[in-house]
Protein backbone atom coordinates (compact mmCIF):
# COMPACT_ATOMS: atom_id res chain seq x y z
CA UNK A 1 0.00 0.00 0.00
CA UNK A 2 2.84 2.71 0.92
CA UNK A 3 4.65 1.73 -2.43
CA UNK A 4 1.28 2.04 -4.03
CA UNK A 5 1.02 5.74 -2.48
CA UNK A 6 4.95 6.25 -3.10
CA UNK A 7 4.09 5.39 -6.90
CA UNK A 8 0.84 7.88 -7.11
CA UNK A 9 2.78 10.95 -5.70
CA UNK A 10 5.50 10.67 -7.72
CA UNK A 11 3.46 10.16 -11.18
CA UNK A 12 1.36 13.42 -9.53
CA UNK A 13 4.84 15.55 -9.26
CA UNK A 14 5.67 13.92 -12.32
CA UNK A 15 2.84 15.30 -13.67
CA UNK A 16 3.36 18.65 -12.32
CA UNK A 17 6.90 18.87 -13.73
CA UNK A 18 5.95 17.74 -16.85
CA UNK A 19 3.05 21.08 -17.04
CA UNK A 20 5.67 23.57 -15.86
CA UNK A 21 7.99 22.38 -18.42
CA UNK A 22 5.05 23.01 -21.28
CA UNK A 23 5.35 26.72 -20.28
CA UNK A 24 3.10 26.48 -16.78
CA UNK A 25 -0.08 26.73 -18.58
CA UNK A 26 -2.61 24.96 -16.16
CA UNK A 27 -1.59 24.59 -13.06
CA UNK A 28 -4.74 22.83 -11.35
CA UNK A 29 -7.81 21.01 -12.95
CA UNK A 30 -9.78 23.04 -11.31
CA UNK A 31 -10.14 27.08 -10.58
CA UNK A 32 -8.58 28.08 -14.10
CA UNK A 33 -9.81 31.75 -15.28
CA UNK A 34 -8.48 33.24 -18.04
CA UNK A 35 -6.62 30.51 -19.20
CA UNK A 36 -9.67 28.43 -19.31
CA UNK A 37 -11.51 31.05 -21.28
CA UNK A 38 -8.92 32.00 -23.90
CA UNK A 39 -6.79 28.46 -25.51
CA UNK A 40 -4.43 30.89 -26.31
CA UNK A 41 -3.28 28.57 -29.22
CA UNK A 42 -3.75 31.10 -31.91
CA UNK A 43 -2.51 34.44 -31.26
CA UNK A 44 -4.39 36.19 -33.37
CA UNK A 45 -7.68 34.68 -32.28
CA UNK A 46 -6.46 35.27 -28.81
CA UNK A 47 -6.02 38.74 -29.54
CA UNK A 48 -9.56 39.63 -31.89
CA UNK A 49 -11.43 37.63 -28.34
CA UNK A 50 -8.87 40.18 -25.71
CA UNK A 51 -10.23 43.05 -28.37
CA UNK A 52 -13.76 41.95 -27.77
CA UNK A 53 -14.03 41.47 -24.39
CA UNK A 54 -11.83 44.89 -23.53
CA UNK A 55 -13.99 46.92 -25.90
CA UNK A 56 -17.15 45.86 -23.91
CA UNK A 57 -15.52 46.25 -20.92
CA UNK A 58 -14.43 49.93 -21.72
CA UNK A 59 -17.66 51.23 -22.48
CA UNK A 60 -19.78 49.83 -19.80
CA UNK A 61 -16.94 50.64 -16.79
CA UNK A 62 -16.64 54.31 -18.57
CA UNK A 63 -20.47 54.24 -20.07
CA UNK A 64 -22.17 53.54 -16.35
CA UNK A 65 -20.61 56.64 -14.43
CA UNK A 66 -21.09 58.92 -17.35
CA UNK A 67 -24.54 57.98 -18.09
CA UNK A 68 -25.29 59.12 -14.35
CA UNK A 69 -23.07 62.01 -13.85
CA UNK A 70 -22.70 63.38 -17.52
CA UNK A 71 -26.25 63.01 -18.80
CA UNK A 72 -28.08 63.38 -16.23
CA UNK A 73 -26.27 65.92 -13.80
CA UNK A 74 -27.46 67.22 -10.50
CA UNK A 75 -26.59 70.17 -8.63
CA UNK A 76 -25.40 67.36 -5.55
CA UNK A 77 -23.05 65.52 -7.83
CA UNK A 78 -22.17 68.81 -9.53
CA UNK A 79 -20.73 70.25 -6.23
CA UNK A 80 -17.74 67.39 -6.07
CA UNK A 81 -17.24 68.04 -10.16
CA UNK A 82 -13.56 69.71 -9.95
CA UNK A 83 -13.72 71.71 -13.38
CA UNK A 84 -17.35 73.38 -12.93
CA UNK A 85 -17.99 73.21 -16.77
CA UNK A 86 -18.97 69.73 -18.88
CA UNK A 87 -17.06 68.72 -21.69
CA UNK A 88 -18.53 68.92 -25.10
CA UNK A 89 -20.06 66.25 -26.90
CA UNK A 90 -17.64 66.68 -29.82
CA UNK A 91 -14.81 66.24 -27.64
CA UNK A 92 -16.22 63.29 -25.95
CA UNK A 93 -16.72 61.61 -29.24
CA UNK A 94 -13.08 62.14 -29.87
CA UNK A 95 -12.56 60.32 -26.42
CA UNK A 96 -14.72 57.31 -27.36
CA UNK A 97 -12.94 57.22 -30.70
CA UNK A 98 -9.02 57.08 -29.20
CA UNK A 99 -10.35 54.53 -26.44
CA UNK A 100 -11.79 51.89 -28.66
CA UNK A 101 -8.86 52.52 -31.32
CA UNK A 102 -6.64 51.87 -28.65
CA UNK A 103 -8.14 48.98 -27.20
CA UNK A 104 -6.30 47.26 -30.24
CA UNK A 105 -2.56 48.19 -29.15
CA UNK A 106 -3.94 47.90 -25.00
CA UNK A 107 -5.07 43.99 -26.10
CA UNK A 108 -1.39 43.27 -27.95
CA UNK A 109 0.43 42.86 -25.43
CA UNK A 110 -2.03 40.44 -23.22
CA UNK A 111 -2.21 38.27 -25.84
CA UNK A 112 1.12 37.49 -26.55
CA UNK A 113 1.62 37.13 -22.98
CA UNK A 114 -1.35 34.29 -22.91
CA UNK A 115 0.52 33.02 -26.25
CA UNK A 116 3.76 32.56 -25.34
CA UNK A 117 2.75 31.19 -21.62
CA UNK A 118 0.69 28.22 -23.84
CA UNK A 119 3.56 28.13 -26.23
CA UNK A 120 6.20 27.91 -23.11
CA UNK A 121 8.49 30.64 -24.22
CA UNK A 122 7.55 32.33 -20.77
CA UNK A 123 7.10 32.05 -17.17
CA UNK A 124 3.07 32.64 -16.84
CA UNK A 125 0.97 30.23 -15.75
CA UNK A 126 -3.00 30.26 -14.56
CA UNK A 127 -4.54 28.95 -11.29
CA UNK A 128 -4.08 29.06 -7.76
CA UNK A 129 -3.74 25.62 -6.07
CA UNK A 130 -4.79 25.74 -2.35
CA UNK A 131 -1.36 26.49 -0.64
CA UNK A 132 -0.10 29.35 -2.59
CA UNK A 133 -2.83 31.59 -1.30
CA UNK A 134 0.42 33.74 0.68
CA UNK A 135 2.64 33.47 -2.61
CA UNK A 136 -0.38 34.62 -4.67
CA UNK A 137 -1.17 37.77 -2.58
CA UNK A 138 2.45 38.79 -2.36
CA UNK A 139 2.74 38.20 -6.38
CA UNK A 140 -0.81 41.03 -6.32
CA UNK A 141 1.12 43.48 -4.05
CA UNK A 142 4.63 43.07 -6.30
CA UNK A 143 2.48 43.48 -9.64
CA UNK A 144 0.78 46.45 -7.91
CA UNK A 145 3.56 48.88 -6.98
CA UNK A 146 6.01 47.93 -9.64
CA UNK A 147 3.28 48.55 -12.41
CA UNK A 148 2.21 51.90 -10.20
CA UNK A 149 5.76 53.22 -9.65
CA UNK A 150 6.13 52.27 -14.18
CA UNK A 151 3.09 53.88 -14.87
CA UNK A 152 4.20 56.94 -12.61
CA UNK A 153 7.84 57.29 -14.53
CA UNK A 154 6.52 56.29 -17.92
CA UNK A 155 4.21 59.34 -17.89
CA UNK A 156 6.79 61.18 -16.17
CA UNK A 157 9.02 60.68 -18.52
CA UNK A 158 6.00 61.71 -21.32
CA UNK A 159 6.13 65.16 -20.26
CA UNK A 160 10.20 65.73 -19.72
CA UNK A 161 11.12 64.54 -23.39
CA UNK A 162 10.18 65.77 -26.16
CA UNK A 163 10.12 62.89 -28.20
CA UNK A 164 8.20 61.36 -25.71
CA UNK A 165 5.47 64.18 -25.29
CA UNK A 166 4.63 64.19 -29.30
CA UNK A 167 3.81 60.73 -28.71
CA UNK A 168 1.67 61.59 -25.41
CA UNK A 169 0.20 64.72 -26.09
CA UNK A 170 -2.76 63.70 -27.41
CA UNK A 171 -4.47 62.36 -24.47
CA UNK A 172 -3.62 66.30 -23.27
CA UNK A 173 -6.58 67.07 -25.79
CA UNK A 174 -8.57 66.27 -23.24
CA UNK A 175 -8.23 69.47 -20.51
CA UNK A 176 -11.78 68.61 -18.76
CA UNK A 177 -11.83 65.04 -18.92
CA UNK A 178 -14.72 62.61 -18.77
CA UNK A 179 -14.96 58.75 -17.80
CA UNK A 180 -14.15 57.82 -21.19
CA UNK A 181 -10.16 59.42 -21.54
CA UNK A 182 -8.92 56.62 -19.24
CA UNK A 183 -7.09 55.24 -22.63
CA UNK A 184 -7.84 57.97 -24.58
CA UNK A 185 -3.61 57.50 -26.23
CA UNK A 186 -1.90 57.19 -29.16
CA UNK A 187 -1.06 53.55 -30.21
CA UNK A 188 2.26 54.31 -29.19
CA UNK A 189 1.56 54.84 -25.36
CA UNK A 190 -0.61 52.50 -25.65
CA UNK A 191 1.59 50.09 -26.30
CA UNK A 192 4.73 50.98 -24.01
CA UNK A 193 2.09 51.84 -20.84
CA UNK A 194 1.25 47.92 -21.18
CA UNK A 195 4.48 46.59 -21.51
CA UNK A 196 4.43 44.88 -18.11
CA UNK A 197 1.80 42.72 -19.18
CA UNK A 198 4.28 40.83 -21.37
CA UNK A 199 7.51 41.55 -19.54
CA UNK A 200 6.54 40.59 -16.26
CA UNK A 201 5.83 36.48 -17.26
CA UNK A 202 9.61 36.48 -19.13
CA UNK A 203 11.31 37.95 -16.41
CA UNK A 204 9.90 35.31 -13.22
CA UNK A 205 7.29 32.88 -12.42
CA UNK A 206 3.79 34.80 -12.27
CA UNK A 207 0.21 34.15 -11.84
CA UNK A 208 -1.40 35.61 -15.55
CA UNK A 209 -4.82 35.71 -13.64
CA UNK A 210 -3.81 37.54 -10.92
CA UNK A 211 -1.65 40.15 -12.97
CA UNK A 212 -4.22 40.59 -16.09
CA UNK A 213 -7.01 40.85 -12.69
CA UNK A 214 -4.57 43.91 -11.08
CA UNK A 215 -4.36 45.86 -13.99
CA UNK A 216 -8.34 45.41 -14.94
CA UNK A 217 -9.43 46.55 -11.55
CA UNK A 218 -6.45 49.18 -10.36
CA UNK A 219 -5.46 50.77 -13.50
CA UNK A 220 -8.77 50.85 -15.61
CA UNK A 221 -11.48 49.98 -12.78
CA UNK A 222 -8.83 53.35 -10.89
CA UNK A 223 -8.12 55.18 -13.86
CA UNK A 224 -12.26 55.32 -14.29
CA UNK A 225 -12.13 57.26 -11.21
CA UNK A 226 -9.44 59.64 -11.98
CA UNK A 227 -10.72 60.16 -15.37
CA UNK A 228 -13.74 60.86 -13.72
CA UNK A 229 -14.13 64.66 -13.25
CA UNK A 230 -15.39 63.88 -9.70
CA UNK A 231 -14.10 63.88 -6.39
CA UNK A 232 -15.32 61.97 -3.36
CA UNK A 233 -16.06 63.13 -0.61
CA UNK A 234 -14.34 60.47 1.39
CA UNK A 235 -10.90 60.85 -0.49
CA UNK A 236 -9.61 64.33 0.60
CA UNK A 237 -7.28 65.73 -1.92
CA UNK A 238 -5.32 66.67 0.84
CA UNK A 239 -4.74 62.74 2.05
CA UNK A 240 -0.51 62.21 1.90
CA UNK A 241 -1.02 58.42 0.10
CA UNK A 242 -3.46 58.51 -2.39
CA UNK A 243 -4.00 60.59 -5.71
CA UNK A 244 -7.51 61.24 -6.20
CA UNK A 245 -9.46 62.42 -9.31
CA UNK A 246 -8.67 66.26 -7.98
CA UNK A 247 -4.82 65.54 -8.63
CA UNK A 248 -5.46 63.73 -12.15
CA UNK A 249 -7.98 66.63 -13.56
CA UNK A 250 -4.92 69.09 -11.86
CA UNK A 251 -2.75 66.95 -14.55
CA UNK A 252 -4.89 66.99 -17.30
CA UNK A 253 -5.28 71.07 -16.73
CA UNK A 254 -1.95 72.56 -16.31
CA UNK A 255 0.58 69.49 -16.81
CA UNK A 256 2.42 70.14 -20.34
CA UNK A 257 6.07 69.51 -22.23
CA UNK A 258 8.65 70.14 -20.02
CA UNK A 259 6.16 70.41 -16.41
CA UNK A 260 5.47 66.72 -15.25
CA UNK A 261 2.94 67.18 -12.48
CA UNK A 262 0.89 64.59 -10.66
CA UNK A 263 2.26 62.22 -13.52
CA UNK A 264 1.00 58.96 -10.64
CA UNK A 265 -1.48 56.89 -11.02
CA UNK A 266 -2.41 55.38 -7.80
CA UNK A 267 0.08 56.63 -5.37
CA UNK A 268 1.40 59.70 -4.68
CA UNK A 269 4.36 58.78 -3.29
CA UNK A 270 6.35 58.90 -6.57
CA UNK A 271 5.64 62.36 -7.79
CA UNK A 272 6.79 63.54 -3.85
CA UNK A 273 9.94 61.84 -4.77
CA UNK A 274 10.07 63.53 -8.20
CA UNK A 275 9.08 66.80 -6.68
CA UNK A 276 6.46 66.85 -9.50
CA UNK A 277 3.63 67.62 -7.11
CA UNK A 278 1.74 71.20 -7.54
CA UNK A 279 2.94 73.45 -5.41
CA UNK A 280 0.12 76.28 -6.06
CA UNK A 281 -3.13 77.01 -4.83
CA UNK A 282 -5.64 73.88 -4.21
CA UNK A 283 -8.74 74.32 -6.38
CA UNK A 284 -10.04 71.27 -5.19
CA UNK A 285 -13.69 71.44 -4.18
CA UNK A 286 -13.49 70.43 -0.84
CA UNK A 287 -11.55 73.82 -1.02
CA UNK A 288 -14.13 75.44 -3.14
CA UNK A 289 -16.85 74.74 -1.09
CA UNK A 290 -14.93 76.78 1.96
CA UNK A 291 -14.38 79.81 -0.18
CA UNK A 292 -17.96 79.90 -0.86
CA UNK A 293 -18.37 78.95 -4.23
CA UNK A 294 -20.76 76.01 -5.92
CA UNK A 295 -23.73 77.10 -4.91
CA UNK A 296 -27.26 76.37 -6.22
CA UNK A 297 -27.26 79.66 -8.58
CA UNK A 298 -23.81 78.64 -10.17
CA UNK A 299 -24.94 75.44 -10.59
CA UNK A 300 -27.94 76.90 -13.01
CA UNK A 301 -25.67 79.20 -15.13
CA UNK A 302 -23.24 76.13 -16.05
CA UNK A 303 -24.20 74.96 -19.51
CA UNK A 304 -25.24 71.14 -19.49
CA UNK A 305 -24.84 69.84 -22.97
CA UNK A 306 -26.97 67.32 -24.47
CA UNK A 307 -25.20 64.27 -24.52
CA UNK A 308 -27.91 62.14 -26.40
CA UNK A 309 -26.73 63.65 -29.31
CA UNK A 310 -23.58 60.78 -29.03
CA UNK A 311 -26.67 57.98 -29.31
CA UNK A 312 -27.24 59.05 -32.57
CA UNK A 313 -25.74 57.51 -36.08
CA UNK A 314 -25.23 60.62 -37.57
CA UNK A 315 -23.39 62.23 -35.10
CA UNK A 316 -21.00 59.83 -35.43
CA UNK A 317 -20.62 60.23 -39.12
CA UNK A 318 -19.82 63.66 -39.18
CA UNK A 319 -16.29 64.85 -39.28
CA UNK A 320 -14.90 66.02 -35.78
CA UNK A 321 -11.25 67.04 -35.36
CA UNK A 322 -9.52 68.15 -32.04
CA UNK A 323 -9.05 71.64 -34.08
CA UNK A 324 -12.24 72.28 -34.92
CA UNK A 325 -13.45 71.36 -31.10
CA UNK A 326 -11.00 73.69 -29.33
């Protein structure tokens, strides 16, 4: 009976080696997620389902908040809006337009990560067997703060070189942002902002589930809520940790070539180390509201477009440049 038992474990590690030697596709029979969904076997079919899925997901996370906020406004929401006026609908459109072109070059790059983990030219693999619980959560936190502190020096980096602005400046179109900017890029940022995705798998042993899952919820379920145009009332803009939606609109506004401010994504820590925080006066409206100002009457001279204008065909149709919207 031992021998028996000797015998089964050993063809189970067997096993085990032989599915980290294939590239450490599926690590359990059970509890798969993304690797059960996508084969990965064909990149390009890989890719055109990644496109799919992330084009959906962009315009119901961004859709939701600015259905409530955007098109149909009240004076309560409108007192935590940091930039008093709404956006145009033209310039909106030109948001909805860069997001769903870049979903292409934002999809690359998780794709040929899912590829090559099938393929075993990486690291990646996909489920979480019941005693890596502890390895899995530290693998979340180390995917979290390097991607945060990459993000932060990327886009740093975007607004100190030139070469590097060209390529960035067009999500700078966008002064008075709305829930649809969060990947409102150029194919080029796109592409470099997501570079972890792929990099992370080559360089050690990592759980694709757990990193694709980070960077869905803290950089596009977060970057929603910086894009937003809307503070909460719970995150002071004055907290030491956290950028809130205050310090991204505070980018979007008066961060150019040459003047990286607030260039973090989640935490502020970086830009204090950069010394690219802004040093001037808080407009924030927690700030606002002590001065005074967003009251009931300035609420009713702010100009609400009509948003349902972006529900129609037509609209759509017709020719909209940044130039002829600014």
């Amino acid at each position: 009976r031992k021998e028996r038992e000797r015998k089964e474990k050993k063809k189970i590690k067997g096993k085990k080696e032989e599915e980290r030697k294939k590239g450490n596709w599926y690590r359990i029979e059970q509890k798969r997620m993304i690797c059960e969904i996508l084969d990965a076997t064909n990149l390009a079919t890989t890719w055109a389902l990644l496109w799919f899925l992330a084009t959906i997901t962009v315009l119901v996370v961004s859709g939701v908040p600015f259905y409530y906020l955007y098109m149909h406004p009240t004076y309560e929401a409108w007192r935590w809006k940091t930039n008093p006026k709404y956006p145009p609908p033209e310039l909106v459109k030109l948001e909805i337009m860069k997001s769903l072109k870049g979903v292409v070059m934002v999809t690359l790059n998780p794709a040929l990560t899912l590829w090559m983990a099938k393929h075993g030219y990486s690291k990646g693999y996909c489920g979480i067997e019941e005693n890596e619980y502890g390895k899995t959560f530290v693998q979340f936190v180390v995917v979290w703060l390097v991607s945060d502190f990459y993000e932060f020096f990327y886009h740093y980096l975007g607004h100190k070189i030139e070469f590097l602005w060209e390529q960035h400046r067009a999500h700078h179109l966008f002064h008075n942002p709305s829930p649809f900017a969060v990947i409102a890029d150029d194919l080029f940022d796109q592409f470099w902002r997501g570079l972890p995705l792929l990099l992370f798998p080559m360089i050690t042993p990592i759980n694709v589930d757990i990193m694709f899952g980070t960077w869905a919820t803290i950089f596009y379920g977060y970057g929603t809520f910086i894009h937003l145009g809307y503070e909460l009332p719970q995150l002071s803009a004055h907290n030491w940790l956290i950028n809130s939606s205050y310090h991204h609109h505070l980018h979007h506004a008066i961060s150019t070539n040459k003047k990286p401010l607030h260039t973090g994504f989640f935490f502020k820590t970086w830009d204090q180390l950069f010394g690219s925080t802004h040093q001037g006066k808080c407009f924030c409206c927690r700030c606002q509201h002590e001065q005074g100002k967003r009251t009931e009457s300035d609420y009713k001279k702010v100009v609400k477009p009509d948003y349902s204008v972006l529900l129609e065909p037509s609209f759509w149709t017709s020719g909209t440049t940044a130039k002829k919207v600014n």
